[in-house]
CSV table of C-alpha atoms and ligand atoms in Angstrom, one decimal:
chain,number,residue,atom,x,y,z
A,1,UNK,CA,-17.1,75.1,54.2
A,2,UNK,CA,-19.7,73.3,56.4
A,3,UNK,CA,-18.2,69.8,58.0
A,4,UNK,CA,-20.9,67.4,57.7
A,5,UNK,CA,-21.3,65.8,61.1
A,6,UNK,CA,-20.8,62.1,61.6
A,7,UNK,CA,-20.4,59.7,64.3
A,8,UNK,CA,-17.6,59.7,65.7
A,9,UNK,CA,-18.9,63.9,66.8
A,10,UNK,CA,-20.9,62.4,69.4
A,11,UNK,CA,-20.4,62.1,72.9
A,12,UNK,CA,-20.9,58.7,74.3
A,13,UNK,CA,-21.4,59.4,77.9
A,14,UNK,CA,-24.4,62.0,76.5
A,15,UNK,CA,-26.5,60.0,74.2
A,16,UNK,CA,-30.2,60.9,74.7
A,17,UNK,CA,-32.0,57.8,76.4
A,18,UNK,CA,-35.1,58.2,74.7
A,19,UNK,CA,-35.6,60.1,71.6
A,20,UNK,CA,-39.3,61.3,70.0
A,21,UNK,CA,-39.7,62.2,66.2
A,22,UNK,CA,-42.8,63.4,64.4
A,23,UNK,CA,-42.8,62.5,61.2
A,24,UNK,CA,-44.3,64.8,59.7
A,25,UNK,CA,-44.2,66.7,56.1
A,26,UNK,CA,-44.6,63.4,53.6
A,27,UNK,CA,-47.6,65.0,51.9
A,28,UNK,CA,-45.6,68.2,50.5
A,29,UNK,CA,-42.4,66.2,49.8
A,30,UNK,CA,-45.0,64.6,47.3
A,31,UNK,CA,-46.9,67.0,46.3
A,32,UNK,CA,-43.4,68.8,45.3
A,33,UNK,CA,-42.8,66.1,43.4
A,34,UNK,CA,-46.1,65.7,41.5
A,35,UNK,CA,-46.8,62.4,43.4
A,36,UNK,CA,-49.8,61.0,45.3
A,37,UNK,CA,-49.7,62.1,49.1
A,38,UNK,CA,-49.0,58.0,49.9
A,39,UNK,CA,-45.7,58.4,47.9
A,40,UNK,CA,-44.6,60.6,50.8
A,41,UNK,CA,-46.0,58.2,53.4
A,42,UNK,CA,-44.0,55.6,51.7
A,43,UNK,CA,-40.8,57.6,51.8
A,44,UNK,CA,-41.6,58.3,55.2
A,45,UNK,CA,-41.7,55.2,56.4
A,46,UNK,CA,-37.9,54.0,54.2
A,47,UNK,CA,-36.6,56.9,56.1
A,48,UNK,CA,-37.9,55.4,59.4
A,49,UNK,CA,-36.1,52.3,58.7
A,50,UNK,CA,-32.7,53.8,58.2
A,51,UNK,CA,-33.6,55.8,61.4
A,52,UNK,CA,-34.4,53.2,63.7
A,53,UNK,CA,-31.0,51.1,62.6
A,54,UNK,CA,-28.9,53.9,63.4
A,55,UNK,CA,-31.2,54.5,66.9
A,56,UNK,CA,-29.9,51.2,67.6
A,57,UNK,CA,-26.3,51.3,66.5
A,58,UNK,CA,-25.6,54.0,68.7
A,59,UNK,CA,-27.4,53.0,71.8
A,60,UNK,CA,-30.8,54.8,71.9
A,61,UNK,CA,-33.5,52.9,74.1
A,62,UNK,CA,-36.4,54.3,73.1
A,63,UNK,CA,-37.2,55.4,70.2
A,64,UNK,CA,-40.8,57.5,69.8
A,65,UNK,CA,-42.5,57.7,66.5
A,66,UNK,CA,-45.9,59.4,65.9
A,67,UNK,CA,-47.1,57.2,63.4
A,68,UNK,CA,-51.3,58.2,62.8
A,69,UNK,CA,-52.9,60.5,65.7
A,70,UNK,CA,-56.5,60.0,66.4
A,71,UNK,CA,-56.4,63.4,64.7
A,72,UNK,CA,-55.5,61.7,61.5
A,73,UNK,CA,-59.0,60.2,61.2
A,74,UNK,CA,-60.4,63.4,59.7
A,75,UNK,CA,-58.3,63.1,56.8
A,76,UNK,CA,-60.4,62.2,53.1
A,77,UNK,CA,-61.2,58.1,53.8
A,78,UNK,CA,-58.9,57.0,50.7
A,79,UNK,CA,-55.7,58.5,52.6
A,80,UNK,CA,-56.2,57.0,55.7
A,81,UNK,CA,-57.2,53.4,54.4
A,82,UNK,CA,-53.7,53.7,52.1
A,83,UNK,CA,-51.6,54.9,55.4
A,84,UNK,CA,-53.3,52.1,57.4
A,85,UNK,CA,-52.4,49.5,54.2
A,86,UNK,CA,-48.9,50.8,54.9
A,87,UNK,CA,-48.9,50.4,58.2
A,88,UNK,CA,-49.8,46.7,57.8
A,89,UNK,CA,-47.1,46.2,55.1
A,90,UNK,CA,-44.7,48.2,57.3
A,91,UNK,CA,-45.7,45.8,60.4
A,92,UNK,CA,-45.6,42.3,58.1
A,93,UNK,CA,-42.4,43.3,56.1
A,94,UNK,CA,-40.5,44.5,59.5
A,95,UNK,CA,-41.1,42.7,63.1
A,96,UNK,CA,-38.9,40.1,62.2
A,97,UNK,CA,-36.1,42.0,61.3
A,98,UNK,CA,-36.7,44.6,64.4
A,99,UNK,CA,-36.7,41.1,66.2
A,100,UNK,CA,-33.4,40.2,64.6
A,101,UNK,CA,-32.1,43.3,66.0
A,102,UNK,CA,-33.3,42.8,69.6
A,103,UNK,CA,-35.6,45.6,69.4
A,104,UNK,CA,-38.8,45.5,71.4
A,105,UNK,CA,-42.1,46.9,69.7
A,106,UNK,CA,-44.0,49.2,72.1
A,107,UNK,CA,-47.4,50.7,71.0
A,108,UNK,CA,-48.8,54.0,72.4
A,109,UNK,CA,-52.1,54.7,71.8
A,110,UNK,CA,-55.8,52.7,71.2
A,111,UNK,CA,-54.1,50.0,68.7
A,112,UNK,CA,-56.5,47.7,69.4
A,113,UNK,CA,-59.4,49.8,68.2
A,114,UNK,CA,-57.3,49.9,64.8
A,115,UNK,CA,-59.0,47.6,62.1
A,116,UNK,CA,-58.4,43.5,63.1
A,117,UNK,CA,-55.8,42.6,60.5
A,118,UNK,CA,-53.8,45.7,61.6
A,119,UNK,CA,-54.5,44.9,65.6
A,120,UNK,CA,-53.4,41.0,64.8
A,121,UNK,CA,-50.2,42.1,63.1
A,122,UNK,CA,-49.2,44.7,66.0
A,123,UNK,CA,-50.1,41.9,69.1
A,124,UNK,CA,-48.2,39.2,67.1
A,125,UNK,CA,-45.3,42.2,66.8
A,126,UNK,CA,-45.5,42.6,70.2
A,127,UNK,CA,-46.0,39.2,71.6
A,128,UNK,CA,-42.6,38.2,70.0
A,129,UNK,CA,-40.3,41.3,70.7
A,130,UNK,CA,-41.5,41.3,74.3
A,131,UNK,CA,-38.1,39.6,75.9
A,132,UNK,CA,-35.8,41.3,73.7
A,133,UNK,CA,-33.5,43.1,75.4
A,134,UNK,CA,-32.4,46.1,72.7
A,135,UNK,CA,-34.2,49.5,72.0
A,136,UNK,CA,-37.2,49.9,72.6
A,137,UNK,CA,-39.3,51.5,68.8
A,138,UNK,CA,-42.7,52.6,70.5
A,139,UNK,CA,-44.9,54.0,67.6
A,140,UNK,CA,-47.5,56.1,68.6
A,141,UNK,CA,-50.6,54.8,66.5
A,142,UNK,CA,-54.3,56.0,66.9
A,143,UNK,CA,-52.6,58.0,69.9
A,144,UNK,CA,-53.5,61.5,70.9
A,145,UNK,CA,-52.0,63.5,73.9
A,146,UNK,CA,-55.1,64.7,75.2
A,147,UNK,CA,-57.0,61.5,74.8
A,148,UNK,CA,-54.2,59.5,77.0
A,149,UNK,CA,-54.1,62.0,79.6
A,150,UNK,CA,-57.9,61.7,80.2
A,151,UNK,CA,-57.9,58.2,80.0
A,152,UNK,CA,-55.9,58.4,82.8
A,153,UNK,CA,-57.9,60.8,84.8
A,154,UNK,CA,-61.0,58.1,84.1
A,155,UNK,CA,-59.0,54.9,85.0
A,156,UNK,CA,-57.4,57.2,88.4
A,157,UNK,CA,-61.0,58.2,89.3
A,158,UNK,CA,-62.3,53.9,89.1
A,159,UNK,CA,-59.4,53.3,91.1
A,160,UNK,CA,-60.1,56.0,93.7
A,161,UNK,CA,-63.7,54.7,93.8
A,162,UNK,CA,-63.0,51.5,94.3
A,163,UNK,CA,-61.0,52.0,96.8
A,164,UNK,CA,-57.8,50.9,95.0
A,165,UNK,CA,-55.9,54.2,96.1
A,166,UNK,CA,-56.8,57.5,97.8
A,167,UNK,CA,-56.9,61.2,96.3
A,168,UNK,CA,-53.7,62.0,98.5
A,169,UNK,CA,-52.0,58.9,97.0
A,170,UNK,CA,-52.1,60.9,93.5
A,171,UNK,CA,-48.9,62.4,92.3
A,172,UNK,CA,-46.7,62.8,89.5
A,173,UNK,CA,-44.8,59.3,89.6
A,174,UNK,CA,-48.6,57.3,90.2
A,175,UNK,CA,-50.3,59.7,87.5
A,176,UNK,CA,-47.3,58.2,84.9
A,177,UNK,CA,-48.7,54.7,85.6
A,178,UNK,CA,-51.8,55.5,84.1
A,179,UNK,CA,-50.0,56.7,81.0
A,180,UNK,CA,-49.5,54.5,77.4
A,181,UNK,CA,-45.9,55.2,78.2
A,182,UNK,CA,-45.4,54.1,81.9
A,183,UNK,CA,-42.8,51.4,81.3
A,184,UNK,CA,-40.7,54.4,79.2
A,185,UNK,CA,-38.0,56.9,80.5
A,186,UNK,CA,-39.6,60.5,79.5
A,187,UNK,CA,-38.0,61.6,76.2
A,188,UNK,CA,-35.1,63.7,76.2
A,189,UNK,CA,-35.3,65.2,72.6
A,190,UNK,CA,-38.2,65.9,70.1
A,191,UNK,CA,-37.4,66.3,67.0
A,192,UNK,CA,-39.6,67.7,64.5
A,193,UNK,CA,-39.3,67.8,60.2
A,194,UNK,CA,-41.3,70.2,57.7
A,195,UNK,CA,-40.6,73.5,59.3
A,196,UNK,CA,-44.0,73.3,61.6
A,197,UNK,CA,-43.4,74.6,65.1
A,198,UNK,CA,-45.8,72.8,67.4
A,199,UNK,CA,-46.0,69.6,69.3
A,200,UNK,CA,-49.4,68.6,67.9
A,201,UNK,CA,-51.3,66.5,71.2
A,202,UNK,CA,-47.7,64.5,71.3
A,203,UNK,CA,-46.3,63.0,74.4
A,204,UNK,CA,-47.6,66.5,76.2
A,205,UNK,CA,-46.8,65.0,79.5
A,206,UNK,CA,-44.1,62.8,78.8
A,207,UNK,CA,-42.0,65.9,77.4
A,208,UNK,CA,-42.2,68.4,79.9
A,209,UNK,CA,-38.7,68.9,79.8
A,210,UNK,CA,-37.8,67.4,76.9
A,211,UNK,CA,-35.3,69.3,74.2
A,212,UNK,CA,-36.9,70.7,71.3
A,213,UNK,CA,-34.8,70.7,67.9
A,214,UNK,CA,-36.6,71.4,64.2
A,215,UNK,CA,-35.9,71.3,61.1
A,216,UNK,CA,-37.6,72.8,57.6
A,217,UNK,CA,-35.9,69.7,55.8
A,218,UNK,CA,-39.6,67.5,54.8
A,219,UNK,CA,-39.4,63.5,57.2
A,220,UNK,CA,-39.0,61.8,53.4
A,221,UNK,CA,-35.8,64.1,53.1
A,222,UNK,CA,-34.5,63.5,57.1
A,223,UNK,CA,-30.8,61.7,56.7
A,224,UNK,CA,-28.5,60.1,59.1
A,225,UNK,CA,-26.8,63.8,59.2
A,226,UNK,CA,-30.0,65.6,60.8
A,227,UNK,CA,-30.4,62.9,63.2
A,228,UNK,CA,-26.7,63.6,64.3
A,229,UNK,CA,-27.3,67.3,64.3
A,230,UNK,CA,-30.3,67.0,66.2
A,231,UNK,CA,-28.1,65.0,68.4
A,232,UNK,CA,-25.2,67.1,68.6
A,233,UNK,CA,-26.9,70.6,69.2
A,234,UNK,CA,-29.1,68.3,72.5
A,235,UNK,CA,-25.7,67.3,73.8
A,236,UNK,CA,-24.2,71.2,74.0
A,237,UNK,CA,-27.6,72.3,75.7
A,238,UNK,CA,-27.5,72.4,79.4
A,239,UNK,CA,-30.7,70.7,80.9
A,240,UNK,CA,-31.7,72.3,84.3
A,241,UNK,CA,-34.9,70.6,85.0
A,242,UNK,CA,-35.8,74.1,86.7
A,243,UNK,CA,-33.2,74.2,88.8
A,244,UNK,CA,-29.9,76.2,88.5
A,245,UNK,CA,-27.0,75.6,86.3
A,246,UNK,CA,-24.8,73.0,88.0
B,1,LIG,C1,-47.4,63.4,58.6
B,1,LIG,O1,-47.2,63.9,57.3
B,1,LIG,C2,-47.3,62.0,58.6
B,1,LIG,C3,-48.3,61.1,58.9
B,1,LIG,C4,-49.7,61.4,59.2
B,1,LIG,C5,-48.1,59.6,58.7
B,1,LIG,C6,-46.7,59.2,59.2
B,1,LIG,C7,-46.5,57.8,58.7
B,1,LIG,C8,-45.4,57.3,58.2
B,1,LIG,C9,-44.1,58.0,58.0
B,1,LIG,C10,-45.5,55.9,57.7
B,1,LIG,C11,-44.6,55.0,58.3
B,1,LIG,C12,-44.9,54.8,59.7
B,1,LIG,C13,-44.8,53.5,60.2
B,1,LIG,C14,-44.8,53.3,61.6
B,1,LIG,C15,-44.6,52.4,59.3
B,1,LIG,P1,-48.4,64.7,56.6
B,1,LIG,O2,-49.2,63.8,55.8
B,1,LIG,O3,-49.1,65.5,57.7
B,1,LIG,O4,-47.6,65.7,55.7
B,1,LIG,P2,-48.0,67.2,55.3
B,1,LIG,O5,-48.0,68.0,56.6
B,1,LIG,O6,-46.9,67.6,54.4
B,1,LIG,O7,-49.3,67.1,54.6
């Protein structure tokens, strides 16, 4: 007999500061199912509600979700206009209860090249979360790894021509200010649903040495209990950031 994990498991003084999921597997928990691939989207994002509550109960403070990559642009037109639709619904029905709940709304990515109604939503989102004080939710939206990491090499280079900084001035910690993420702590676990083994142009700086934990179990299908796991099995890893066990 298995004991299901639960809360009280975890260790307090080891909870993860920043955690990153990608949500990924909502179009086979549909088609499975026989439904549209949007039923899975919609899942997808009720499971993210439940997630980012519990995020919050137990003292996360940042929170990562890849949301739509720039990668997600080559899907058929329909899908991406009905994940977009449920973006916006997501946005309207949620920022004031995330602002209830003292959490901040952090976007990663080129939001603001995201159609206007979509854009208004996530500044207005934004705009009034911006002196909470709780976790942070940063969704990654319109966001690509490799994109962001050039972007920074562009906005380094005008600064280096204009005299703002010099070439030796360029290292790890000034490279990070050029990032989406440069306010955020680095993530300390990824999680990935659906049984895929990859990181797919997420966070590829940001989790250099970030632990990995996946599961086969589809995002729609992701409970409370996998979260804890996930939890759990970072906590009894030993992190030596390349340097020897302590
Ligand atoms: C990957 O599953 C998922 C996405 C591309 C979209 C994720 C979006 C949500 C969960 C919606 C909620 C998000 C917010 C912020 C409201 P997939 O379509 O690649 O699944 P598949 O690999 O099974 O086809």
């Amino acid at each position: 007999m298995t004991t299901e994990p639960n809360i009280n498991m975890l260790d307090r003084n080891k909870i993860p500061k920043h955690i990153a999921i990608i949500m990924d597997g909502n179009g086979r928990w549909a088609k499975e199912r026989g439904l549209p691939r949007i039923a899975g989207h919609w899942a997808g994002a009720k499971v993210l509600r439940s997630i980012v509550e519990f995020c919050a109960e137990i003292g996360i403070q940042v929170l990562s979700v890849f949301a739509f990559s720039t990668e997600n642009w080559k899907r058929p037109l329909d899908e991406v206009n009905l994940i977009l639709n449920l973006l916006l619904y997501y946005l309207k029905k949620e920022v004031n209860n995330l602002h209830e709940n003292n959490i901040i709304i952090h976007i990663t990515g080129e939001w603001q090249q995201l159609p206007i109604n979509i854009a208004e939503e996530i500044s207005r989102g934004i705009e009034l979360t911006k002196s909470n004080t709780g976790m942070i939710l940063n969704i990654a939206l319109n966001y690509g790894s490799r994109k962001e990491i050039i972007k920074a090499c562009r906005d380094l280079c005008i600064d280096v021509k204009n005299d703002k900084i010099g070439i030796e001035d360029i290292d790890e910690k000034l490279f990070k200010e050029y990032l989406f993420t440069k306010n955020l702590p680095d993530p300390d676990l990824l999680i990935r649903p659906s049984g895929e083994l990859r990181i797919s142009n997420f966070l590829l700086w940001q989790i250099a040495y970030a632990e990995l934990w996946f599961t086969e179990k589809y995002w729609p299908d992701f409970k409370i209990e996998d979260l804890l796991n996930a939890i759990l099995a970072y906590q009894n890893r030993e992190r030596r950031f390349g340097g020897l066990k302590k």
